[in-house]
Short mmCIF file of C-alpha atoms and ligand atoms in Angstrom, two decimals:
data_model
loop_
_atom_site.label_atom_id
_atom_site.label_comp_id
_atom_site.label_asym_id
_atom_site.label_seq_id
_atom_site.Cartn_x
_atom_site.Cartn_y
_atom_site.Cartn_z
CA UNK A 1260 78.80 114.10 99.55
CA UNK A 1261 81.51 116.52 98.72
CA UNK A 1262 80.74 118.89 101.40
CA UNK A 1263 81.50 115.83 103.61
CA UNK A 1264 84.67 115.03 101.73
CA UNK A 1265 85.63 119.18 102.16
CA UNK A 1266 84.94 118.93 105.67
CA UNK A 1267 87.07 115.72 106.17
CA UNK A 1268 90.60 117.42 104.29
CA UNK A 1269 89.81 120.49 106.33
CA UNK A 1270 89.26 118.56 109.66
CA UNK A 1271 92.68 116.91 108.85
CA UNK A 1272 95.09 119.27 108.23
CA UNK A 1273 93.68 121.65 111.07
CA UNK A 1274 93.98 118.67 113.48
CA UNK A 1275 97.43 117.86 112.05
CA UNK A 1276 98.96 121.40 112.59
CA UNK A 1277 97.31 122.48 115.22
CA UNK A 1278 97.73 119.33 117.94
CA UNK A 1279 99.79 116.22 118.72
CA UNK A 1280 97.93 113.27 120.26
CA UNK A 1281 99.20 111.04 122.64
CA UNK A 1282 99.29 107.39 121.37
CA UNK A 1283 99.95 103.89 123.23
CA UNK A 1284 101.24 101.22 120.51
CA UNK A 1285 99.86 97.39 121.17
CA UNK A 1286 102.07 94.71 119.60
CA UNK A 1287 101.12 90.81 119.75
CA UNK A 1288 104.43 88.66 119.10
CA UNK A 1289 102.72 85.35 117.63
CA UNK A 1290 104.58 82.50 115.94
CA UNK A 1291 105.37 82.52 112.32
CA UNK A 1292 105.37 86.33 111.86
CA UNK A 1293 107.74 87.80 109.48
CA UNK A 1294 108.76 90.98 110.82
CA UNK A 1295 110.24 91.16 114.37
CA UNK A 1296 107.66 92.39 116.75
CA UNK A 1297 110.27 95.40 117.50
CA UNK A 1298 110.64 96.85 114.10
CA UNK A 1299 106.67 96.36 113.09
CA UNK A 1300 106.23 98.86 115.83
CA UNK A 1301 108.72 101.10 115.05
CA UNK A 1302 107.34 101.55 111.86
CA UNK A 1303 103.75 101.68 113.65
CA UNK A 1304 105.27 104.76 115.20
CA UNK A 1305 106.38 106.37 112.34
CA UNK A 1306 102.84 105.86 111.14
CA UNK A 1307 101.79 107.72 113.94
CA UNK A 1308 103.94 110.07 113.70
CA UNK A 1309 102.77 111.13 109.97
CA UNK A 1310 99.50 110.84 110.95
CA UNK A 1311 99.87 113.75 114.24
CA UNK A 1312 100.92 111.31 117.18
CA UNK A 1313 103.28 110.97 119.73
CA UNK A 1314 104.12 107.82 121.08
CA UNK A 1315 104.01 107.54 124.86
CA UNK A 1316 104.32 104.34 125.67
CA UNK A 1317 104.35 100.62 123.50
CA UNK A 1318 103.14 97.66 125.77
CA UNK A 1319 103.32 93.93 123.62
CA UNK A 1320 102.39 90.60 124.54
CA UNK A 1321 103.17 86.45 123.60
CA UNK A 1322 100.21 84.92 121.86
CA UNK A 1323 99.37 81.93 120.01
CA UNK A 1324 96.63 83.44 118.35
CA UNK A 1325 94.54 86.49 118.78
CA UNK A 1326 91.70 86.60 121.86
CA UNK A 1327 88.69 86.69 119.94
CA UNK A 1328 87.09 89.42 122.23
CA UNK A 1329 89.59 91.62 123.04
CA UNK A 1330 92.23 90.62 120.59
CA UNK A 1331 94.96 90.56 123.51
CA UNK A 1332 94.27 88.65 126.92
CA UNK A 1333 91.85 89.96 129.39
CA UNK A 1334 94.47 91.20 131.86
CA UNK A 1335 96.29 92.83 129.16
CA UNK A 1336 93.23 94.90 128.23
CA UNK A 1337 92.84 96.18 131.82
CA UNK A 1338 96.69 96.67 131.73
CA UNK A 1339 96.06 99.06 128.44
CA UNK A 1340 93.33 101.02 129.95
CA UNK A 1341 95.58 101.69 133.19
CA UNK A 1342 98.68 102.49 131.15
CA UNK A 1343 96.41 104.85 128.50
CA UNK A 1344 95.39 106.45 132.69
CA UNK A 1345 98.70 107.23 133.52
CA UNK A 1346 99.71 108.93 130.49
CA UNK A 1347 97.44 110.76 129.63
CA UNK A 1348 96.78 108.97 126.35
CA UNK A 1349 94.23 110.02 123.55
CA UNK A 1350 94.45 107.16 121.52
CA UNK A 1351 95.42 103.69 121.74
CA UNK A 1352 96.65 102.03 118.36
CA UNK A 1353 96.92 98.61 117.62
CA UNK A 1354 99.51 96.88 115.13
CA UNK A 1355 97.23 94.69 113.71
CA UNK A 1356 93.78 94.48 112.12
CA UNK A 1357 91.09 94.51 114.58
CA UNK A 1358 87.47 92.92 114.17
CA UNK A 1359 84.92 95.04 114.88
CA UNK A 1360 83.64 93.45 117.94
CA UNK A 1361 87.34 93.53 119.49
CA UNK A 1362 87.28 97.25 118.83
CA UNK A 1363 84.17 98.11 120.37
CA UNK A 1364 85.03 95.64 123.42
CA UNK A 1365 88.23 97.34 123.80
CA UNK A 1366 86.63 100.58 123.83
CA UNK A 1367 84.13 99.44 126.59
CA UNK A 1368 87.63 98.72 128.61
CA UNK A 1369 89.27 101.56 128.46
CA UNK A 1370 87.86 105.23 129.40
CA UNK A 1371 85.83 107.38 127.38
CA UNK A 1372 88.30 110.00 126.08
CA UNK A 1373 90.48 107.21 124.53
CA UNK A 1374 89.99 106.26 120.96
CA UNK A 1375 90.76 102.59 119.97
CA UNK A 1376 92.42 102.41 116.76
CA UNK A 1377 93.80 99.67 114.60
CA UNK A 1378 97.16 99.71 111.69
CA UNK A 1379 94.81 99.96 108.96
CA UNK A 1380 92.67 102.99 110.14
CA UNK A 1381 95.83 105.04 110.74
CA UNK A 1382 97.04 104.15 107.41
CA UNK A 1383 93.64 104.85 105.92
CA UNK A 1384 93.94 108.32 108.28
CA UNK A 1385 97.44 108.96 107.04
CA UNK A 1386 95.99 108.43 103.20
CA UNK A 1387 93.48 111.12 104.14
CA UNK A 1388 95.81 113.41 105.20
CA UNK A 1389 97.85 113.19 101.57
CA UNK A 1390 95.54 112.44 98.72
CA UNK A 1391 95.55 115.69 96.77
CA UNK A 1392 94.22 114.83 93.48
CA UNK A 1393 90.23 114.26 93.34
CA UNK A 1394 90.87 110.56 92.09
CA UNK A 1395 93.03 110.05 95.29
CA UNK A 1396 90.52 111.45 97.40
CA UNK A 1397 87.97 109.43 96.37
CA UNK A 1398 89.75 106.07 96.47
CA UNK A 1399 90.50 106.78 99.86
CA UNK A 1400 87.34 107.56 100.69
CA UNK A 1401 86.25 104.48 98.72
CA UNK A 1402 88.59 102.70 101.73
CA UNK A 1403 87.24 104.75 104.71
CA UNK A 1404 83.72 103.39 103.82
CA UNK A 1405 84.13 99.69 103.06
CA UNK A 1406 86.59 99.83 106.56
CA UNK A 1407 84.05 101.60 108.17
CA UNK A 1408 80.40 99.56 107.13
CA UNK A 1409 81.08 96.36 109.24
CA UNK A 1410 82.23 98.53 112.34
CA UNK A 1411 79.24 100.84 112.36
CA UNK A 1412 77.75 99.81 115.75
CA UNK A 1413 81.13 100.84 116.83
CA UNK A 1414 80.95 104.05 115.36
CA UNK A 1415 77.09 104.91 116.96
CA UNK A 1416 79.01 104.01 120.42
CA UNK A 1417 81.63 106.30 119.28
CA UNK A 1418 79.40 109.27 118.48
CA UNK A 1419 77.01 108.70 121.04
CA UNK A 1420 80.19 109.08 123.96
CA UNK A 1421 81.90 111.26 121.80
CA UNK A 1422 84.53 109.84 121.25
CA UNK A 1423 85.30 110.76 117.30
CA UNK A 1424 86.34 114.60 118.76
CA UNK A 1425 88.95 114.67 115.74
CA UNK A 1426 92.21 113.47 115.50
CA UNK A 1427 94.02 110.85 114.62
CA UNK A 1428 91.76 107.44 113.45
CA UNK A 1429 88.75 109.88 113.28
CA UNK A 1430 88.88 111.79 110.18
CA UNK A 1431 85.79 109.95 108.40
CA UNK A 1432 83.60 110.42 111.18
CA UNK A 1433 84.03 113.72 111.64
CA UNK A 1434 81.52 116.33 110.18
CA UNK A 1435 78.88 113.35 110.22
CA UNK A 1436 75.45 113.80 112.26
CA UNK A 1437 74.36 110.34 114.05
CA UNK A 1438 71.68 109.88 111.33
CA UNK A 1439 74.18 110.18 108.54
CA UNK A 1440 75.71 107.22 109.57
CA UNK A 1441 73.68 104.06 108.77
CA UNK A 1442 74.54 101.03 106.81
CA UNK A 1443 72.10 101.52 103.99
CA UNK A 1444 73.48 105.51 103.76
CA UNK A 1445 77.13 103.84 103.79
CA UNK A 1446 76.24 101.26 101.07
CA UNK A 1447 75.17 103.73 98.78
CA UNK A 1448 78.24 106.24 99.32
CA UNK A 1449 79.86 103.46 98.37
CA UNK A 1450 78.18 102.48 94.87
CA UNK A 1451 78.63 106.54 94.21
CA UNK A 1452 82.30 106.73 94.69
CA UNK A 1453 82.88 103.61 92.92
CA UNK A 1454 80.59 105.18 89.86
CA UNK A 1455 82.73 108.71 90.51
CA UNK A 1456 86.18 106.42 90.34
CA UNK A 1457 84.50 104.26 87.20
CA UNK A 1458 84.89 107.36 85.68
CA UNK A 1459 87.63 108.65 86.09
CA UNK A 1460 89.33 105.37 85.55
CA UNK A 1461 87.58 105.43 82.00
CA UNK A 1462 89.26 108.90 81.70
CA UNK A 1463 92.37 107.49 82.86
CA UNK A 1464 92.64 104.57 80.55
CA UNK A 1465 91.63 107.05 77.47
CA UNK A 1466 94.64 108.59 78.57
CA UNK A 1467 96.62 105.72 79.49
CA UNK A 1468 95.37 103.85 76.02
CA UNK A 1469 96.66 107.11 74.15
CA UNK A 1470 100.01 107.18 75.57
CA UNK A 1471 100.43 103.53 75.19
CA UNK A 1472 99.45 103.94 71.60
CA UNK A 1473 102.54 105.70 71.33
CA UNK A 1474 104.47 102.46 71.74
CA UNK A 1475 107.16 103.91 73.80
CA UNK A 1476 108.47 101.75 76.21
CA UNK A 1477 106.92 102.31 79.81
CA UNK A 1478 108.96 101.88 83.16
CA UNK A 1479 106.96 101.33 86.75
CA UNK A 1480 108.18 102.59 89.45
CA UNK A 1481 107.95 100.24 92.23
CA UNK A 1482 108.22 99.90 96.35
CA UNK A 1483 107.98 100.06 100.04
CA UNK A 1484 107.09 103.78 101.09
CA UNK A 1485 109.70 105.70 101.69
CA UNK A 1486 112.31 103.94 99.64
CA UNK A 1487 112.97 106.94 97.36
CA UNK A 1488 110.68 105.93 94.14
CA UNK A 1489 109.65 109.77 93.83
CA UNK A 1490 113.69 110.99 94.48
CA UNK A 1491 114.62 108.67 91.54
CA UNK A 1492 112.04 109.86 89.19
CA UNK A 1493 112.97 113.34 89.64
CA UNK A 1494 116.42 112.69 89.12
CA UNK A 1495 115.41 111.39 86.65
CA UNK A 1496 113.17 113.35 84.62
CA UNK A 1497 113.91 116.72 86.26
CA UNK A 1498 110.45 116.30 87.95
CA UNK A 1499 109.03 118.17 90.97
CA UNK A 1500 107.26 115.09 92.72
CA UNK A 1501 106.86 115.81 96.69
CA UNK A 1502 109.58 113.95 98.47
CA UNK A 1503 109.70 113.96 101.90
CA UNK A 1504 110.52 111.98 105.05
CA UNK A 1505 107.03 110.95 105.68
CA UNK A 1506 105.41 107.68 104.73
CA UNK A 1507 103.31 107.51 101.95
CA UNK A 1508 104.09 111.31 101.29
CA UNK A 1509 102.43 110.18 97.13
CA UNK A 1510 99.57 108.77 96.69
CA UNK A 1511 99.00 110.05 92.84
CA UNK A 1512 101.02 107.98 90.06
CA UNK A 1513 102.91 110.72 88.12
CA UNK A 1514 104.32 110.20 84.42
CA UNK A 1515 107.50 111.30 83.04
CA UNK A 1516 109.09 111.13 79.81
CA UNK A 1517 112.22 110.39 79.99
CA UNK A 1518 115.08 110.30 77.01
CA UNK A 1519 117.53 107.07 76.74
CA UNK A 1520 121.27 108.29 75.94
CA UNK A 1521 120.67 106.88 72.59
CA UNK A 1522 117.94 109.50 72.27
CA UNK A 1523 114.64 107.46 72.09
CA UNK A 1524 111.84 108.47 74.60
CA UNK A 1525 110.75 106.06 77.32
CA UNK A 1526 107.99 107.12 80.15
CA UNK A 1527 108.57 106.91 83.68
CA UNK A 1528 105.92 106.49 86.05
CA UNK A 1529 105.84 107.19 90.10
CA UNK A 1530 103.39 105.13 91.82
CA UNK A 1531 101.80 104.53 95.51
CA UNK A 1532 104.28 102.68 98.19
CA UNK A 1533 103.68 99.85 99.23
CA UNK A 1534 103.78 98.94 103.43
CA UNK A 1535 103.64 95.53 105.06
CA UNK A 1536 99.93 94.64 106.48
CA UNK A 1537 98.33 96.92 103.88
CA UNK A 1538 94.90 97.07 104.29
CA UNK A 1539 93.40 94.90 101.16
CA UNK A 1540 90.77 97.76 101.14
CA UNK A 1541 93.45 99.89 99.95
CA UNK A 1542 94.62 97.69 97.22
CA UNK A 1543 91.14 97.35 95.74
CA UNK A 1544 91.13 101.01 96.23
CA UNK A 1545 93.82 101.92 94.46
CA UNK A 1546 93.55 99.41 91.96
CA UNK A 1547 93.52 102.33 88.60
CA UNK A 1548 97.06 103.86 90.09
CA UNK A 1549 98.37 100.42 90.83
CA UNK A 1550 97.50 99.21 86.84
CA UNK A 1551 100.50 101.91 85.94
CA UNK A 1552 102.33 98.97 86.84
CA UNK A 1553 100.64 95.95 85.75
CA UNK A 1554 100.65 97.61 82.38
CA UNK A 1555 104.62 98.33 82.67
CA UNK A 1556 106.95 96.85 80.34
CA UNK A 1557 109.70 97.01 83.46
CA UNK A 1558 109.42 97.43 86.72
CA UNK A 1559 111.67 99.21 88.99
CA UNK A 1560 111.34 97.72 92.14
CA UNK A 1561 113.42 101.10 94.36
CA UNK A 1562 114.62 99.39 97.73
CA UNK A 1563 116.09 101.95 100.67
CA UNK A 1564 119.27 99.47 101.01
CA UNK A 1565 120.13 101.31 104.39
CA UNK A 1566 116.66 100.27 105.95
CA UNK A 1567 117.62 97.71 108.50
CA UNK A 1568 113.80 96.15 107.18
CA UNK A 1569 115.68 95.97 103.69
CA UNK A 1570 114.96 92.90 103.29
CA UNK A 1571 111.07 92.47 104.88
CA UNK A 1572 110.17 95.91 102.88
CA UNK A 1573 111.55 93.59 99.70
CA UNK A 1574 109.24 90.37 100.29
CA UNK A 1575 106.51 92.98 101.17
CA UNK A 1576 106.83 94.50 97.74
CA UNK A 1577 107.02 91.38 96.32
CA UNK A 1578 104.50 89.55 97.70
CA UNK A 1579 102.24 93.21 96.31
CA UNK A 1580 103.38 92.76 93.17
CA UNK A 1581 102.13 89.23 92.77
CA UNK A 1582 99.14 89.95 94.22
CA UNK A 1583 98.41 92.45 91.49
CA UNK A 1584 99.44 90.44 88.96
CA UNK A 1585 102.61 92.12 88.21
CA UNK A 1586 104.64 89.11 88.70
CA UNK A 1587 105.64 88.13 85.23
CA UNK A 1588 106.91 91.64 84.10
CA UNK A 1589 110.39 91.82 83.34
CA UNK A 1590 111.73 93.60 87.00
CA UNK A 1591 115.68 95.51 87.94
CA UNK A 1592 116.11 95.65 91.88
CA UNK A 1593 117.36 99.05 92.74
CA UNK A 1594 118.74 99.51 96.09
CA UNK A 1595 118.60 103.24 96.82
CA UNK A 1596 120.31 105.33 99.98
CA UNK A 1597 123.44 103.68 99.02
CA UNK A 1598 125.12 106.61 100.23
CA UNK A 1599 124.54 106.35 102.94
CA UNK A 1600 126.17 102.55 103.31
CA UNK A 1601 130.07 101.94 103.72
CA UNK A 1602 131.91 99.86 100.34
CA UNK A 1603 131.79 96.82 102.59
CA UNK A 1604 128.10 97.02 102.84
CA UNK A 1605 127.65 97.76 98.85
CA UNK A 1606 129.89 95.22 98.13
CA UNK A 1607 128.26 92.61 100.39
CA UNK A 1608 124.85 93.88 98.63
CA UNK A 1609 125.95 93.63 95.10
CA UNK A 1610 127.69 89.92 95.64
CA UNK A 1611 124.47 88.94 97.35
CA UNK A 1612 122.28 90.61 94.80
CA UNK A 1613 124.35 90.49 91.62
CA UNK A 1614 121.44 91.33 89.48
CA UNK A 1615 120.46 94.08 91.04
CA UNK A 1616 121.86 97.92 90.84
CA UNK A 1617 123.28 99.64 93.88
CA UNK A 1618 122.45 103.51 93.66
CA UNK A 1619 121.77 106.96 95.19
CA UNK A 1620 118.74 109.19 94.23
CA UNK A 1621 120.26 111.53 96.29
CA UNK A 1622 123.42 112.40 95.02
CA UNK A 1623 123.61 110.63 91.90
CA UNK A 1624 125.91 107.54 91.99
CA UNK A 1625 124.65 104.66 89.83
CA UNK A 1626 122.50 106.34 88.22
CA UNK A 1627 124.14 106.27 85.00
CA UNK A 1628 124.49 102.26 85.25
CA UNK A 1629 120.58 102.05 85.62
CA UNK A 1630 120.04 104.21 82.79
CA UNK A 1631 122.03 101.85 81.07
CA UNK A 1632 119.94 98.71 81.89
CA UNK A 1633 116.63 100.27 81.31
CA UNK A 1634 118.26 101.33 77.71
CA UNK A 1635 119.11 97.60 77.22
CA UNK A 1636 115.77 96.36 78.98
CA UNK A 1637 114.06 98.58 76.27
CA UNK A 1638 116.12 97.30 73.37
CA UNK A 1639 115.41 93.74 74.45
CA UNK A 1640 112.94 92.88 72.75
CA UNK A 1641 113.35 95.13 69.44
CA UNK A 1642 113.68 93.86 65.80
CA UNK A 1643 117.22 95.07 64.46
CA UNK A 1644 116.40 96.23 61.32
CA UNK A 1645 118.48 98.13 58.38
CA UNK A 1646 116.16 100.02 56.21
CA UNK A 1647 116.38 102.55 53.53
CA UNK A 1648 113.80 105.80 53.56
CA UNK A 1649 113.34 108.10 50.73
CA UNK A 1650 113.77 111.61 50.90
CA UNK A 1651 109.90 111.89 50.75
CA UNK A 1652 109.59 110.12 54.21
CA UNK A 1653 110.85 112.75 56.33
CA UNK A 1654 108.30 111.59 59.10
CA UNK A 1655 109.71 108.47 59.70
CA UNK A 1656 113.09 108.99 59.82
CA UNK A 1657 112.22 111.51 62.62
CA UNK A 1658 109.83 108.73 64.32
CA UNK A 1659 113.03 106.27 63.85
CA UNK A 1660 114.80 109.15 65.89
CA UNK A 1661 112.38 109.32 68.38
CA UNK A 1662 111.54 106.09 69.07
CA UNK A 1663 114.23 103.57 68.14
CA UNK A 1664 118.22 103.17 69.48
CA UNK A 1665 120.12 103.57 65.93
CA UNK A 1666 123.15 102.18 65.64
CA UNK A 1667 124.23 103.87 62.09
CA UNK A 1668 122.66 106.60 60.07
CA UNK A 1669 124.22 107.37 56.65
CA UNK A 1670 122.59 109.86 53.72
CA UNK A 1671 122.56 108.01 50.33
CA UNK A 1672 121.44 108.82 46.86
CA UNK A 1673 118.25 107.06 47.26
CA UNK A 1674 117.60 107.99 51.41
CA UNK A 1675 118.69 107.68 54.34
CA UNK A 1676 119.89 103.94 55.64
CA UNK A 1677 119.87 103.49 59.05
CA UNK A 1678 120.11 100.51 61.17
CA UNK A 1679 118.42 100.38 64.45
CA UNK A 1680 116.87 98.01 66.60
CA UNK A 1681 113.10 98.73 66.59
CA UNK A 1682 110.12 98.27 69.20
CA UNK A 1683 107.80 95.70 68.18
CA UNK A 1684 104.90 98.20 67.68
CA UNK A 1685 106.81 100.02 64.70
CA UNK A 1686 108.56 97.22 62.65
CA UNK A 1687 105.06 97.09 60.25
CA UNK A 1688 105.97 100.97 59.92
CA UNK A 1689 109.61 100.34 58.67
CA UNK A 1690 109.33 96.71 56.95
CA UNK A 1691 108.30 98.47 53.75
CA UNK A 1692 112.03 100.05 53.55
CA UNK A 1693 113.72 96.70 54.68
CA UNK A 1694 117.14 96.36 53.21
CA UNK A 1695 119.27 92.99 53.28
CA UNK A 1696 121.49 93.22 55.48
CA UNK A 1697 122.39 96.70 56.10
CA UNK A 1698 123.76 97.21 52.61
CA UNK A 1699 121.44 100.27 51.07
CA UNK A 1700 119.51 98.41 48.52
CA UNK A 1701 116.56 100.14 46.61
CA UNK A 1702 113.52 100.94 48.80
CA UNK A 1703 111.06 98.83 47.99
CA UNK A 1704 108.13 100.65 46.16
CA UNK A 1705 105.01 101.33 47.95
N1 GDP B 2808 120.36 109.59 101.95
C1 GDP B 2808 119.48 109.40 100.98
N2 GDP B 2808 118.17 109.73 101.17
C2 GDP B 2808 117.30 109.51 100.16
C3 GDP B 2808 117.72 108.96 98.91
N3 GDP B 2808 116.62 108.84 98.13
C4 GDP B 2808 115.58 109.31 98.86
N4 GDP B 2808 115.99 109.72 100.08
C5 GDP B 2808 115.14 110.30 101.15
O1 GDP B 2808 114.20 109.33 101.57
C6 GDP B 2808 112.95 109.94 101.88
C7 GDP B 2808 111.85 109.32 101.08
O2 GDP B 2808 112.03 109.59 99.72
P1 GDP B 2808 110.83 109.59 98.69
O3 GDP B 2808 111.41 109.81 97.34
O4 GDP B 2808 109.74 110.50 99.13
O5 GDP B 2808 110.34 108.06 98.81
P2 GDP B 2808 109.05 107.34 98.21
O6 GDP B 2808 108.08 107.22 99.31
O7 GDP B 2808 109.56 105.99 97.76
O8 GDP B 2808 108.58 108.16 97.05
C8 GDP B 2808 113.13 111.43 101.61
O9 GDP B 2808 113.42 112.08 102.81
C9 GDP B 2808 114.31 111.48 100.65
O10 GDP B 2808 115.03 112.68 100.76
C10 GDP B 2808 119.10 108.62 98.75
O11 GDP B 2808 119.56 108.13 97.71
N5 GDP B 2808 119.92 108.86 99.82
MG1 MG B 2809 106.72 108.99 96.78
#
């Protein structure tokens, strides 16, 4: 098992450095669809591109609804193996999901040397390519399998014309012998990563439980890949997250503490992106990294205001969030890249949007007016209290320090009186000192 998983990451970054593929992109335009056929392919390409492709050549076609054999029409199939002729093509990618019997007829279409790949292996390929951490790697693989165990007649035509030579869309079948791959073998790789990600996910929620035991408030951040989630949080915090002009360049959710201006510690947490037609596989996949948001007290949804998909990459998100059950939290919509939009656009944004924040994680701007709303998203729902702690209680004035916003501190004979406004899990801690009304009173005895 892990010298397969070794194999795969070393199969994938030689094939990424050392050779660019040549890739035909199939778009269907069918009613009702939500992004234009146009930019769903453009971002297909840049999918492509991350994952070692060139695009050569994008053919589309009108349907009502997909041909259940070859998901496009007949003629259009022929048309795709001519086209993938003529240019030399290796692989042929498809924007949508196909079944597994309209991959394998496609492949019977088109010649030998051509690989048939759909949006959701390339992702999966592209998620290969990144994860770094062992948790990542496994919930990818956990993907891989449960995309590839109802295509696996597929696959033994694959292998037995050679087909999976490496490269894009083959990455899981490399390193495999034709024996290896059988449904009952694929079954059980599958109830072995999902034990392996159990747990970790039990060492992740130890974790997780300990830090939330902290009570400090938690922000999520949230959004379509490539919006600038992992920018912010290292302007943030001063991180070193990898940022880079790639899609889904972070697969790992990162944590950051993070101090309000008022000096109480909040945590800050990176997260996967989110892309339109993710693979459900992936979701279930990723479901430990994806609970750093569920479990949120705020969520930053980061939106790249100068993609001209601004507004598709937002429902995309949103319709994400709701399917993990994020819905309900308390959410800021942060419109990154704003630098790189004239006033008239920010202005148009912010009258259209007048809840949400216009910044740049890039060089700065607006940053200081989110910190602000987090700091009074934080202090929302605190108890203002004014208490009065003896001398003796050192600790808590320093935990009130840490973990409250005070809004007066003075040294009496008796303690120290503050007033604050306190997070729910530490007004039991401070009730015992509870003065009247922010007159110092005498503490009440223990
Ligand atoms: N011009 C500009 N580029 C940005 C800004 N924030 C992020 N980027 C760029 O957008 C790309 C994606 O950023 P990244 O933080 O990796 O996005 P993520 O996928 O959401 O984590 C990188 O090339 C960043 O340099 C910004 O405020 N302005
Ligand atoms: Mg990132």
């Amino acid at each position: 098992m892990e010298q397969f998983a070794s194999v795969l990451t070393k199969g994938a970054q030689t094939t990424f450095e050392e050779q660019r593929e040549r890739a035909i992109l199939v778009g269907v335009d069918r009613p009702n669809q939500k992004w234009s056929l146009d930019s769903s392919l453009a971002e297909l390409e840049r999918l492509a591109d991350t994952a070692g492709a060139d695009t050569v050549a994008k053919t589309t076609q009108k349907l009502e609804s997909p041909n259940p054999r070859t998901f496009v029409g007949t003629g259009k199939a022929e048309e795709i193996a001519q086209l993938a002729r003529s240019y030399s093509a290796d692989l042929v990618i498809f924007d949508d999901e196909l079944t597994p019997s309209q991959q394998s007829n496609l492949e019977k279409t088109v010649d030998k040397s051509v690989k048939i790949i759909d949006r959701t292996a390339l992702i999966l390929d592209i998620f290969a390519l990144h994860a770094s951490s062992k948790e990542g790697r496994l919930q990818v693989r956990l993907a891989q399998n449960q995309y590839l165990y109802p295509r696996l007649r597929g696959m033994w035509a694959h292998l037995a014309s050679n087909r999976m030579g490496g490269g894009v869309g083959s990455r899981f079948g490399e390193g495999e012998s034709q024996l290896e791959v059988d449904r009952r073998m694929v079954r059980k790789r599958i109830t072995s990563i999902k034990r392996e990600l159990a747990h970790l996910a039990d060492v992740r929620s130890l974790q997780r439980e300990e830090r939330y035991s902290s009570g400090m408030f938690r922000v999520a951040l949230a959004g379509y890949t490539n919006a600038g989630k992992s920018s912010l949080i290292n302007r943030l915090c001063d991180a070193d997250v990898l940022s880079y002009d790639k899609l889904f360049a972070t697969l790992d959710s990162t944590t950051r503490k993070f101090e309000l201006p008022e000096g109480r510690e909040i945590t800050v947490t990176d997260t996967v992106g989110f892309i339109q037609k993710l693979p459900t596989t992936l979701v279930e996949a990723f479901k430990s990294t994806l609970d750093e948001i569920t479990g949120a007290h705020l969520i930053l949804h980061v939106i790249d205001a100068s993609s001209s998909e601004r507004e598709g990459q937002r429902d995309a998100v949103d319709e994400t969030l709701e399917q993990i059950g994020a819905q309900s939290i308390p959410r800021i919509e942060v419109f990154n890249k704003c630098d790189l939009l004239s006033d008239e656009d920010i202005s148009a944004l912010k009258s259209r949007y007048p809840q949400a924040i216009a910044i740049s994680a890039a060089t700065g701007e607006g940053v200081e007016e989110l910190v602000k709303r987090i700091a009074q998203a934080a202090s929302a729902a605190d108890t203002h209290m004014s208490v009065l702690i003896p001398y003796a209680k050192g600790a808590l004035v320093a935990k009130a320090h840490e973990r409250c916003h005070i809004v007066s501190e003075t040294h009496e004979e008796q303690g120290t009186a503050i007033t604050m406004f306190v997070p729910q899990s530490y007004v039991s801690a401070f009730q015992p000192y509870l003065t009247n009304d922010g007159t110092p009173q005498q503490p009440c005895p223990q």
